[in-house]
Structure formats: C-alpha cells, structure tokens
XYZ file of C-alpha atoms in Angstrom:
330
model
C 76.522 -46.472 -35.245
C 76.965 -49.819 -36.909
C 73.601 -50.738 -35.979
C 70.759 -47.531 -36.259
C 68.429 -46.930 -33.137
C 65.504 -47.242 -34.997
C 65.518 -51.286 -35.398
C 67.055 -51.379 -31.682
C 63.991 -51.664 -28.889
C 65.503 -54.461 -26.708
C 68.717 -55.330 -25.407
C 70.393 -57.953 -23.627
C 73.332 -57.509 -21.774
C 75.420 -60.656 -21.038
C 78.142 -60.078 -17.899
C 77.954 -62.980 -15.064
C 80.492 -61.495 -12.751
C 80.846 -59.726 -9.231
C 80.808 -56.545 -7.862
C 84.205 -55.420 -9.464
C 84.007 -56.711 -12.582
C 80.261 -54.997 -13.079
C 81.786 -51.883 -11.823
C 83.994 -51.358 -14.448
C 81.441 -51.859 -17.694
C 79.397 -49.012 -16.282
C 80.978 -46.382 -18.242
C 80.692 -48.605 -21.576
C 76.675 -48.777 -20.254
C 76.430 -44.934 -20.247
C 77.566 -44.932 -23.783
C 75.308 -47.511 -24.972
C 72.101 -45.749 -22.716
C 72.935 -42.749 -24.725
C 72.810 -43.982 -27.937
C 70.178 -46.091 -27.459
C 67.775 -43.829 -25.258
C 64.760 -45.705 -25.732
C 65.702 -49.353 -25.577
C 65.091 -51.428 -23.020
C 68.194 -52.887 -21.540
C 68.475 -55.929 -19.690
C 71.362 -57.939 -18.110
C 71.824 -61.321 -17.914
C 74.185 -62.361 -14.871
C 74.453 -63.791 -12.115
C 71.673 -63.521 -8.581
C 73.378 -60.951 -7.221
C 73.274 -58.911 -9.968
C 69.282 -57.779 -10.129
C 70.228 -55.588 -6.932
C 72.779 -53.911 -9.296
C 70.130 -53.252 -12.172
C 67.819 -51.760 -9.014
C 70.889 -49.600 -8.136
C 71.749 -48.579 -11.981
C 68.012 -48.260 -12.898
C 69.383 -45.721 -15.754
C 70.639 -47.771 -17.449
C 69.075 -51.377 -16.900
C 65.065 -51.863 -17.113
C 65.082 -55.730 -16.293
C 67.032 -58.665 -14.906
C 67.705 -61.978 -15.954
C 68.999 -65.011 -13.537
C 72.305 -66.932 -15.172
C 72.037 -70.613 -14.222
C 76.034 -71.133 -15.167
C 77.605 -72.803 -17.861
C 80.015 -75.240 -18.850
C 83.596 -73.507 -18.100
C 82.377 -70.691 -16.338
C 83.986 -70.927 -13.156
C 81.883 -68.101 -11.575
C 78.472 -70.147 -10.724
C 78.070 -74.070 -10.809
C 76.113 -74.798 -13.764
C 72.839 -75.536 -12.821
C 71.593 -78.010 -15.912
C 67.914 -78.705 -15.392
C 67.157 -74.345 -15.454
C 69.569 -73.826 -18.021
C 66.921 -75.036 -20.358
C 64.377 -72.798 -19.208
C 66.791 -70.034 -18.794
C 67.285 -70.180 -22.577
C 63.555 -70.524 -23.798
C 63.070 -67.204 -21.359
C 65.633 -65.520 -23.200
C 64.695 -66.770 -26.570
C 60.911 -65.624 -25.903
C 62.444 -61.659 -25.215
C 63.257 -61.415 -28.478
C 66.262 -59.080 -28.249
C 67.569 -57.162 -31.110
C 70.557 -56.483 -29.931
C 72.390 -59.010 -27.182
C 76.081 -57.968 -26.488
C 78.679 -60.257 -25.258
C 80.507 -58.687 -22.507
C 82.083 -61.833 -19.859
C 85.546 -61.545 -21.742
C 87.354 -62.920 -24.714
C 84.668 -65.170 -25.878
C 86.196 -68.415 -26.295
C 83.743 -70.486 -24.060
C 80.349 -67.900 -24.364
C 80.295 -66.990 -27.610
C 78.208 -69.911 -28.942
C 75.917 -70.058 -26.024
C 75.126 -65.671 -26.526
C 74.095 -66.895 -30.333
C 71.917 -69.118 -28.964
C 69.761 -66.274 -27.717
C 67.972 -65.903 -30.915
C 68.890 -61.688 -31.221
C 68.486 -60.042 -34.282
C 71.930 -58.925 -33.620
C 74.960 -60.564 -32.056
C 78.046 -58.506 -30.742
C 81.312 -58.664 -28.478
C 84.416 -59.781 -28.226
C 86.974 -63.080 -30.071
C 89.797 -64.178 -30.444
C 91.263 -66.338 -33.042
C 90.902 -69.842 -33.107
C 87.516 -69.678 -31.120
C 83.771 -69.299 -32.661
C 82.592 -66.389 -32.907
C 79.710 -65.146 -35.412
C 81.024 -63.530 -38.566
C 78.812 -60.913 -38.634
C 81.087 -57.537 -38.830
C 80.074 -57.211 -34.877
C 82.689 -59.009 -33.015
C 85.990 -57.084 -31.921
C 89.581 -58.804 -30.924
C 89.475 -59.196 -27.474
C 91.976 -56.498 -26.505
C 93.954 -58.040 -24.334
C 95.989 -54.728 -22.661
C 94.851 -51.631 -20.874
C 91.857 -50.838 -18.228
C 88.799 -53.009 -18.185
C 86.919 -49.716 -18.267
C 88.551 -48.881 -21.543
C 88.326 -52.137 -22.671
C 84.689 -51.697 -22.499
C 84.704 -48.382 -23.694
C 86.627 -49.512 -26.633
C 83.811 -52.072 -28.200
C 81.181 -49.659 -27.484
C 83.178 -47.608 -29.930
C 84.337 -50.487 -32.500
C 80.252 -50.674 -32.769
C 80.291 -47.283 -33.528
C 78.987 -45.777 -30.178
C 80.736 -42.659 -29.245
C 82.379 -42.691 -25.370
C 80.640 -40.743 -22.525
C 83.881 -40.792 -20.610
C 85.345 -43.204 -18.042
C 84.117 -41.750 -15.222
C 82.901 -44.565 -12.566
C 79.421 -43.916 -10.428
C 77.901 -45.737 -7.557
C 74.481 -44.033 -7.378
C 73.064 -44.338 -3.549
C 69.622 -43.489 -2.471
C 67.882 -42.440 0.961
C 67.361 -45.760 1.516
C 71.260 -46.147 1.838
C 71.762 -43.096 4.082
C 68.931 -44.558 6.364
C 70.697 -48.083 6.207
C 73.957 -46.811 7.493
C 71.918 -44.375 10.297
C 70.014 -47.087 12.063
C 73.327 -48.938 12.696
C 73.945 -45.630 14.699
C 77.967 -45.617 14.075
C 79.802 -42.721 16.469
C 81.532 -41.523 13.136
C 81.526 -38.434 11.418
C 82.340 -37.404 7.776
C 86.015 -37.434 6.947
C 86.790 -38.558 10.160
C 87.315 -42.049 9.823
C 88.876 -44.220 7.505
C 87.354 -47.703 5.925
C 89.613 -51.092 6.187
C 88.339 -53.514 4.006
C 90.698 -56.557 4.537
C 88.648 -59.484 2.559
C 88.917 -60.723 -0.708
C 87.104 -63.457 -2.295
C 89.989 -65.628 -2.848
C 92.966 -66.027 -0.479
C 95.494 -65.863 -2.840
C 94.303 -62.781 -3.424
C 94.295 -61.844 0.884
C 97.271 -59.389 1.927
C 98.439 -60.194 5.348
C 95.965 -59.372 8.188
C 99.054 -57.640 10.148
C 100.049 -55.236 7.579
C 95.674 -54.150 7.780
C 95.914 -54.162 11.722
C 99.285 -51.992 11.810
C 97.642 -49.747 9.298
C 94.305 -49.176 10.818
C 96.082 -48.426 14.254
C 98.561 -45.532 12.369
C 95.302 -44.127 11.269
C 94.149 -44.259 14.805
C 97.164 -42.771 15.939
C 96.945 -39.783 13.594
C 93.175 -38.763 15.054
C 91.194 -41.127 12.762
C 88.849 -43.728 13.478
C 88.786 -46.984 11.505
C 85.765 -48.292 9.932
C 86.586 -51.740 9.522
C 84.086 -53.223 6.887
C 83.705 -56.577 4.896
C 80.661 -59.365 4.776
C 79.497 -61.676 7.200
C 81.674 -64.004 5.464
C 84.900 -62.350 5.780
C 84.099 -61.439 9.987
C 86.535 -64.068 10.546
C 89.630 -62.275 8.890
C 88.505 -58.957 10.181
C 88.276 -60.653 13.688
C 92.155 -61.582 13.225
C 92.485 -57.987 12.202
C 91.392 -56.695 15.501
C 92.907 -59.009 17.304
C 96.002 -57.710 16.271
C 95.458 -54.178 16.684
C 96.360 -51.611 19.568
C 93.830 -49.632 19.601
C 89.615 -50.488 19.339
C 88.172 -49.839 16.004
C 84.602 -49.722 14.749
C 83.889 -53.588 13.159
C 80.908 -53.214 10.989
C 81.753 -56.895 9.292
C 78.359 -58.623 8.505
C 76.237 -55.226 9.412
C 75.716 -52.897 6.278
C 74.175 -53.362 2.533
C 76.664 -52.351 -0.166
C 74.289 -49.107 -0.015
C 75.485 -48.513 3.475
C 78.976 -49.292 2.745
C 78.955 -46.945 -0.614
C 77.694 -44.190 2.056
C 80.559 -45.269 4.257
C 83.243 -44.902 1.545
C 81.683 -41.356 -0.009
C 82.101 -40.184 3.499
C 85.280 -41.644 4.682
C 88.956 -39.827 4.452
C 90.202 -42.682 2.732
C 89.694 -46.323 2.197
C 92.455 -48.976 2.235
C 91.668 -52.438 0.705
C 92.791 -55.029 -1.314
C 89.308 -55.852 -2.837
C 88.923 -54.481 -6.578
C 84.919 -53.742 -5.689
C 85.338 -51.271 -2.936
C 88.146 -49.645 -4.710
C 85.913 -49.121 -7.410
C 83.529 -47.461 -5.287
C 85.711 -45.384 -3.981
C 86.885 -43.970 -7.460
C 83.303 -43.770 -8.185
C 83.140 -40.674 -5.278
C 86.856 -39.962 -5.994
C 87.173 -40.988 -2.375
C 91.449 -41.347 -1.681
C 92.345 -44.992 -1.402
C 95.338 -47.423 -0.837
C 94.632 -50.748 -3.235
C 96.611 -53.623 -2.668
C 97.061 -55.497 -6.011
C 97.501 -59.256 -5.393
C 96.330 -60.659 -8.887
C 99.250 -59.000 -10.849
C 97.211 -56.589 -13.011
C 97.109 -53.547 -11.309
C 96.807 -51.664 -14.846
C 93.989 -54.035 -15.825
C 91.709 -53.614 -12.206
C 93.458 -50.446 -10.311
C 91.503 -46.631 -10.046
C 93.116 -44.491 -13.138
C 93.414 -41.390 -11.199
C 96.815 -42.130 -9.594
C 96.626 -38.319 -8.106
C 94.113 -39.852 -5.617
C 94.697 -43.414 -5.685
C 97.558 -45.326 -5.144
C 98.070 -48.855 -6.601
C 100.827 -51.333 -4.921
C 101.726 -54.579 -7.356
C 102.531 -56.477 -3.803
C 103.458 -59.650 -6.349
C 105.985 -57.548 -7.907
C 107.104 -55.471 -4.721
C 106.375 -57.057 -1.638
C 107.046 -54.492 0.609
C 105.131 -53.673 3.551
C 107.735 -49.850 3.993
C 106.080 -49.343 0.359
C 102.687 -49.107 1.344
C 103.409 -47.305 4.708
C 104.781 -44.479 3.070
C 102.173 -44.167 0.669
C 99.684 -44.474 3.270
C 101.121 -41.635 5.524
C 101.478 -39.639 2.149
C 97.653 -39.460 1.360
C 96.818 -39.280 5.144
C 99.306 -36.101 5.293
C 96.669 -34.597 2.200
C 93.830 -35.255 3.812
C 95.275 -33.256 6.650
C-alpha cells in the first residue's frame, strides 16, 4: 500500500450521491475495510446517506451531513452551514480523506480543504488537483464498480472482488410483514417504473403491458417506487388489464431490498434497484435511458439483461428478453 496502516486511524470518505451511485463504490469500500481493518471510516455525503452507513455498518463507523457546493448539481448549496460543515471536518482530523464524487474538476480543492494528513482520488488534466503521488486519471471507460476498484488499487490496495451486497436486517423482514402483502417468494415480480429524472422515464405503457404478461404467465406484480413517483405508478395501473399489488409510498428501501431478494425478477429502469437486485443476483430487465449501459448496468449479463433504449428503441426488444428470463425462472 502506498500509504502503511500504521499512520492510518481515520478516514473520510467523500461521495454526495444517491442510492445508485453509492451502490456501486461498495466493492472499492470492502477493499479499503480490509486493508485498513482498524480505521475508522466515515462518509461525507449527502442526508440520505447516514441510513446507508447504518445499513453498511462494516464498513462505515460515522456520518457526516454535505451542505452542497458550488457546481454540484446534486444538493443546493447551503452557504451559511458550509462553514461549519468544514470546521467539523477540519476538527476530525482525518489521515486519510479520499475523493470519490468523480473526475475532480470542481471537488478537488474543496476535499484539500479538509486538513487530512493525506489527500487521494481522482484528476484530470487541466484541473487542480494535489501533486502528491495520490491522485489517479479519472478513467473515463468501463464499470463504475471497476472504476472504483481501480483507484483502490492505483493506491496500492489489493481488490476484494466486484461483487455488490445490500445487507438487510430483521428489522427489514418485519418492515415488509406488517404491510401484510398476499405474496409469496418467487412468485411475484417487482415493477419499478420511476426514475429521478424524466428524461430518464421509459414509457408507462411499455411497464403496464409488461407487468400484465407477467400476470398472464401466473405471476403477481409488485409494483414498487416512492411516495413521489405514486403518480407514474398510478398511470401504470391505469393502464393495465389485470390488478396488481401497488406498494408506491409504503416500504423502506429495507422492505423493498426484501422484496427484490425474494422476487422472480425485477424490471426497472432505475440504476438503484437494479443494483440491488445484482446485489442478491436476483434476474432483472434494466432499461438504460442515460446512454451508458456499460458505465451503470449489472455485469452478470447471464442474469441480467441491459437494453440501450437511446440506441434501440424497441419495445419487441425488451419483450423478448423479458419472456426469455421469465421462461428460466420457469
């Protein structure tokens, strides 16, 4: 390791993202818990992200609240905490604080300005980045897990594999049995129609024809999504034949992590579920609408299978890969 575990007790963790995009670092995380077993690791993102350091408690000890920053388009920069934010930091004391939001060209500076010992992540040319031996080129090709994967190793931190997880607890399985769903293992299958951005939405038809071939072939259909998406999973079932099971608003990502580990497959065009379903190598149809399928889709391609709808638009596409995995599950 570049940097020996001996003079590394605390570390800091920056990655203000969402669910997805947290997701996919988990298997760089591993790596770093295992060669640092002993230091305290803490992430600084954004609110939502303490429940994720509760859920990965092996590999995060603490949390620390992101007010935003200037070109950060993830949180509205909130400029009378981001003072305080940064004494807080400052007072931690980190030895080590790693740079993980992307390519570095509008973070870098502000991650220096934690006062670590140590500074690492990613750069690219033309843009500051400390010239301390620590900083990789932001490789910009392949998986975001490998990307990941791949500093952890250009600091000298040997890969624990790729593997995603989603760790649930009894808490979860309680969660999802008080809403007291008349749905049995494997014998259902989750629709997760949202997205948080509508360019990013695949038509609600092509989700209602879907859930109600599913039906059709002795399934039910879960259909799942927050309280803010109820309104496209209302269109959803409004378009539908047949009655499914709307659980829009109900369940904690605990429940709905029990509800894709259990399900016979999940169809979605949300990179955070899909992720969660990899984690429990649950069979899934992903709907790519960003155009980087090979940057955000599962890797196993035996279980999972990817459609690029920007590149082929084509609704016979996913039907037929849709009846494939249903025929396996079978």
């Amino acid at each position: 390791m570049k940097i020996p575990p001996f003079e590394i007790k605390k570390i800091a963790i920056f990655r203000a993202l969402q669910l997805g995009d947290m997701l996919c670092v988990i298997p760089a995380l591993r790596a770093l818990r295992n060669a640092y077993p002993n230091a305290q690791i803490t992430l600084i993102g954004l609110p939502w992200g303490k429940s994720l350091t509760e859920r990965f408690n092996q590999y995060f000890d603490n949390f620390i609240h992101f007010p935003g920053y200037p070109g950060l388009p993830e949180q509205e920069l909130d400029k009378a905490a981001f003072t305080g934010f940064l004494k807080e930091v400052q007072d931690e004391k980190f030895d080590l604080a790693i740079q993980m939001q992307g390519n570095g060209s509008v973070v870098n500076p502000m991650v220096e300005l934690f006062g670590a010992k140590y500074t690492a992540g990613y750069k690219i040319d033309g843009h500051y980045a400390p010239d301390n031996g620590l900083f990789m080129t932001y490789p910009n090709e392949g998986h975001e897990i490998d990307r990941h994967i791949r500093l952890m190793e250009f600091l000298g931190i040997e890969s624990q594999g790729n593997e995603l997880e989603y760790p649930l607890t009894t808490a979860d399985y309680d969660a999802l049995d008080a809403l007291q769903l008349d749905i049995e293992p494997k014998t259902y299958v989750c629709i997760h129609p949202g997205s948080r951005g509508s360019y990013r939405q695949w038509p609600v038809k092509y989700f209602a024809t879907l859930a109600d071939y599913c039906i059709d072939e002795g399934y039910k259909a879960v259909l799942t999504g927050t309280k803010e998406e109820g309104g496209i999973i209302d269109e959803v079932i409004s378009l539908m034949r047949h009655e499914p099971i709307n659980t829009a608003g109900k369940t904690s990502m605990g429940a709905v992590g029990v509800l894709i580990q259990n399900a016979a497959m999940l169809i979605s065009n949300c990179t955070g579920v899909s992720h969660i379903a990899s984690a429990f190598k649950t069979p899934s149809i992903v709907i790519s609408m960003d155009g980087e399928p090979h940057r955000w889709g599962p890797l196993d391609t035996r279980v999972h299978r990817t459609i690029n709808w920007l590149q082929s638009p084509d609704f016979h596409l996913v039907f037929r890969e849709t009846v494939e995995l249903v025929s396996l599950a079978d």
